[in-house]
Protein backbone atom coordinates (compact mmCIF):
# COMPACT_ATOMS: atom_id res chain seq x y z
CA UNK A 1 -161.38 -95.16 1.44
CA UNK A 2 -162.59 -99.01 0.96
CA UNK A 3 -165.59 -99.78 3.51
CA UNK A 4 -165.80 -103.05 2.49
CA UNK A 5 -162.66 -105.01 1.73
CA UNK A 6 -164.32 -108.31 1.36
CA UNK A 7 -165.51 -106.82 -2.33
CA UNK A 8 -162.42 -107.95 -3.94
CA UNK A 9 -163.08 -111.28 -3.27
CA UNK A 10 -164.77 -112.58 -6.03
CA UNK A 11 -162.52 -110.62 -8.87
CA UNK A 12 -159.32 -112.38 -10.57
CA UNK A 13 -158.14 -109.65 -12.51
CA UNK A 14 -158.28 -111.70 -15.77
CA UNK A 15 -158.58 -108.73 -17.94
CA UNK A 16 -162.52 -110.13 -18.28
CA UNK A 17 -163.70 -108.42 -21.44
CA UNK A 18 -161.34 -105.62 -22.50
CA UNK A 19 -160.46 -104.81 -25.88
CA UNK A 20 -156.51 -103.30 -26.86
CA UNK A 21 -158.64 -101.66 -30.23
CA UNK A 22 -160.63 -99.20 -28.45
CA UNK A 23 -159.38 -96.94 -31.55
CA UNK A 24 -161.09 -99.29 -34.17
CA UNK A 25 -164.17 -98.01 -33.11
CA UNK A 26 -162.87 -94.42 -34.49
CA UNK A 27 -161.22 -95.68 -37.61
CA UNK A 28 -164.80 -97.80 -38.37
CA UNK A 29 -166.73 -94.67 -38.11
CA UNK A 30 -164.83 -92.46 -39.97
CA UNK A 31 -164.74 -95.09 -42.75
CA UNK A 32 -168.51 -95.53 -42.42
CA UNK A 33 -169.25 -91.71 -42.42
CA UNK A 34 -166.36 -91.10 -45.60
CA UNK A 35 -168.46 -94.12 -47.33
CA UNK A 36 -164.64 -95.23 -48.63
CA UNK A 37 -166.42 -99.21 -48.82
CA UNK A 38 -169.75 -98.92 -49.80
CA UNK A 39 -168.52 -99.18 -53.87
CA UNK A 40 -166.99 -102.46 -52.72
CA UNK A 41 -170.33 -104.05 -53.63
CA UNK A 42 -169.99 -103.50 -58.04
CA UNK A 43 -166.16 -105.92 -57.05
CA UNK A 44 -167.03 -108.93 -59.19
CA UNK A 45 -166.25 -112.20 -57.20
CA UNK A 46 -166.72 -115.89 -58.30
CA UNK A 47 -169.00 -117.23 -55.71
CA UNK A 48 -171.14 -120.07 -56.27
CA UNK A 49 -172.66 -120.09 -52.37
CA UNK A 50 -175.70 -120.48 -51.91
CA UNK A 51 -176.35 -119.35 -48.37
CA UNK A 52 -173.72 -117.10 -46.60
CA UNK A 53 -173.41 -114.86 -43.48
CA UNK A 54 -171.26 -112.91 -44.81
CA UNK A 55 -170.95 -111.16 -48.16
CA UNK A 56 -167.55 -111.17 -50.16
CA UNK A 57 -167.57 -106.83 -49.50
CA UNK A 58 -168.37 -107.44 -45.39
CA UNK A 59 -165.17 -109.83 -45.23
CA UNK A 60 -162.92 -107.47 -48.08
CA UNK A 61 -163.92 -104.27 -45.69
CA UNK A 62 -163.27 -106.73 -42.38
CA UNK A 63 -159.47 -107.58 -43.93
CA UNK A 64 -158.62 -103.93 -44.71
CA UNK A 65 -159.79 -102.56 -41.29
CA UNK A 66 -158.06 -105.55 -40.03
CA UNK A 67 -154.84 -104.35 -41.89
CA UNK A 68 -155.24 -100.72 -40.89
CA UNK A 69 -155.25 -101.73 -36.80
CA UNK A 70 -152.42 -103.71 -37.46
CA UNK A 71 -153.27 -107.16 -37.81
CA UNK A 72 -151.73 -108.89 -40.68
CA UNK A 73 -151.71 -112.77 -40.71
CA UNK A 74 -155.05 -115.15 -40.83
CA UNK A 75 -154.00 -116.21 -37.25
CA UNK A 76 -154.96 -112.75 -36.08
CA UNK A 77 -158.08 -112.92 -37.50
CA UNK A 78 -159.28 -115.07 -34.27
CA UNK A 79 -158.04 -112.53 -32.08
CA UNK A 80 -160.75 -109.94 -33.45
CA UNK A 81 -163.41 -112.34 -33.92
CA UNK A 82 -163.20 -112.52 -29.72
CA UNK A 83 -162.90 -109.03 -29.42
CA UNK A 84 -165.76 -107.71 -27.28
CA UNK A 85 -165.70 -104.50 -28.19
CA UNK A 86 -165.03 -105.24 -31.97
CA UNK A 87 -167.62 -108.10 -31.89
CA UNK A 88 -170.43 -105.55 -30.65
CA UNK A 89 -169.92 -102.97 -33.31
CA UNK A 90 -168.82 -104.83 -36.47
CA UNK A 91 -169.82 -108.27 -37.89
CA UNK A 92 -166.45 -110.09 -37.96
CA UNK A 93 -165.87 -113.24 -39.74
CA UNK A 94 -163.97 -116.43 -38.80
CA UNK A 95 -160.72 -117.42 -39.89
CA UNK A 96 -161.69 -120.11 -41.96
CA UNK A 97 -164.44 -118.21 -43.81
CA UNK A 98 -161.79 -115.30 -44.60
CA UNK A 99 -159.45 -118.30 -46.14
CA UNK A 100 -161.88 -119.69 -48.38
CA UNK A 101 -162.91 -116.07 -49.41
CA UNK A 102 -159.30 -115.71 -51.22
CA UNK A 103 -160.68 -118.54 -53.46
CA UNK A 104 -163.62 -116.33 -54.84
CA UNK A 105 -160.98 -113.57 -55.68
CA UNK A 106 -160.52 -113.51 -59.68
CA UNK A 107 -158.08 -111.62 -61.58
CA UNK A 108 -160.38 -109.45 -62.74
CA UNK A 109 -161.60 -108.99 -58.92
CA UNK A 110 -157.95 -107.74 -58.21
CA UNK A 111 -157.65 -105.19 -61.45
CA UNK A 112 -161.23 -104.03 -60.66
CA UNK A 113 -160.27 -102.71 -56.83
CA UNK A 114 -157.32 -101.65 -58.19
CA UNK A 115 -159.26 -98.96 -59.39
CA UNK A 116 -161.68 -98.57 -57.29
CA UNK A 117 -158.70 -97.47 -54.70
CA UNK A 118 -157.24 -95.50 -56.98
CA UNK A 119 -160.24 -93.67 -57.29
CA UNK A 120 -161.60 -93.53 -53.86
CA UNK A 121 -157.58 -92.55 -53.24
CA UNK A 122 -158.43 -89.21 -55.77
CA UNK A 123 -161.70 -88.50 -54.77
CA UNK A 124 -161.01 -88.36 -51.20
CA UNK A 125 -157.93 -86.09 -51.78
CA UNK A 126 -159.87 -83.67 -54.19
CA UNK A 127 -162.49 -83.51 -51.36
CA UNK A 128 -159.46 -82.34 -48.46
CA UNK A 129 -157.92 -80.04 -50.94
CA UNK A 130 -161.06 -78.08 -52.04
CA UNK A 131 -162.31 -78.15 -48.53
CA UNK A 132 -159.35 -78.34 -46.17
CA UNK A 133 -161.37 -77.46 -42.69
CA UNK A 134 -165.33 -79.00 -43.42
């Protein structure tokens, strides 16, 4: 039973600060506990900044957790940089700074994660196989 209607009042049912990517939070810690980026760091970029906020593997990790939630085109990428929930647990780069991060990308960047996925892909799968239930 309400014992004081007047409550309700002050709320506009705006949606305030909810999140649709609750499950991100899930998908980041499994990635984070699996340590599938943390090689992402030996990926050789061309990047002649000086001062950044964030590094060329933050923004790489940002786009492929980005691409696993569903999120595909740069316009997107403002929609998780006001994320509240996303915003609280991950460092999330704006739109602009992903752009100009495709210009660092080399050919040799591309060939080089290439492999890294490919062996990430088999390690990963060798570590489910031998121990199906850990």
């Amino acid at each position: 039973m309400i014992h004081n209607i007047t409550q309700f009042d002050n709320y506009d049912f705006n949606g305030g600060s909810l999140s649709s990517d609750g499950g991100s939070i899930l998908l980041i810690r499994f990635i984070q506990k699996n340590h599938l980026l943390d090689s992402f760091d030996s990926l050789p970029f061309f990047d002649i900044r000086k001062t950044f906020i964030h590094s060329n593997e933050s923004i790489l990790s940002q786009l492929i957790i980005r691409n696993l939630l569903g999120y595909f085109s740069q316009d997107e990428q403002e929609v998780l940089l006001h994320d509240p929930l996303l915003f609280n647990h991950s460092p999330v780069a704006s739109q602009p700074s992903v752009s100009r991060f495709f210009d660092r990308v080399t050919r040799l960047t591309n060939v080089q994660f290439k492999h890294l996925l490919q062996k990430l892909t088999c390690t990963y799968i060798k570590q489910i196989c031998c121990f199906p239930y850990s």
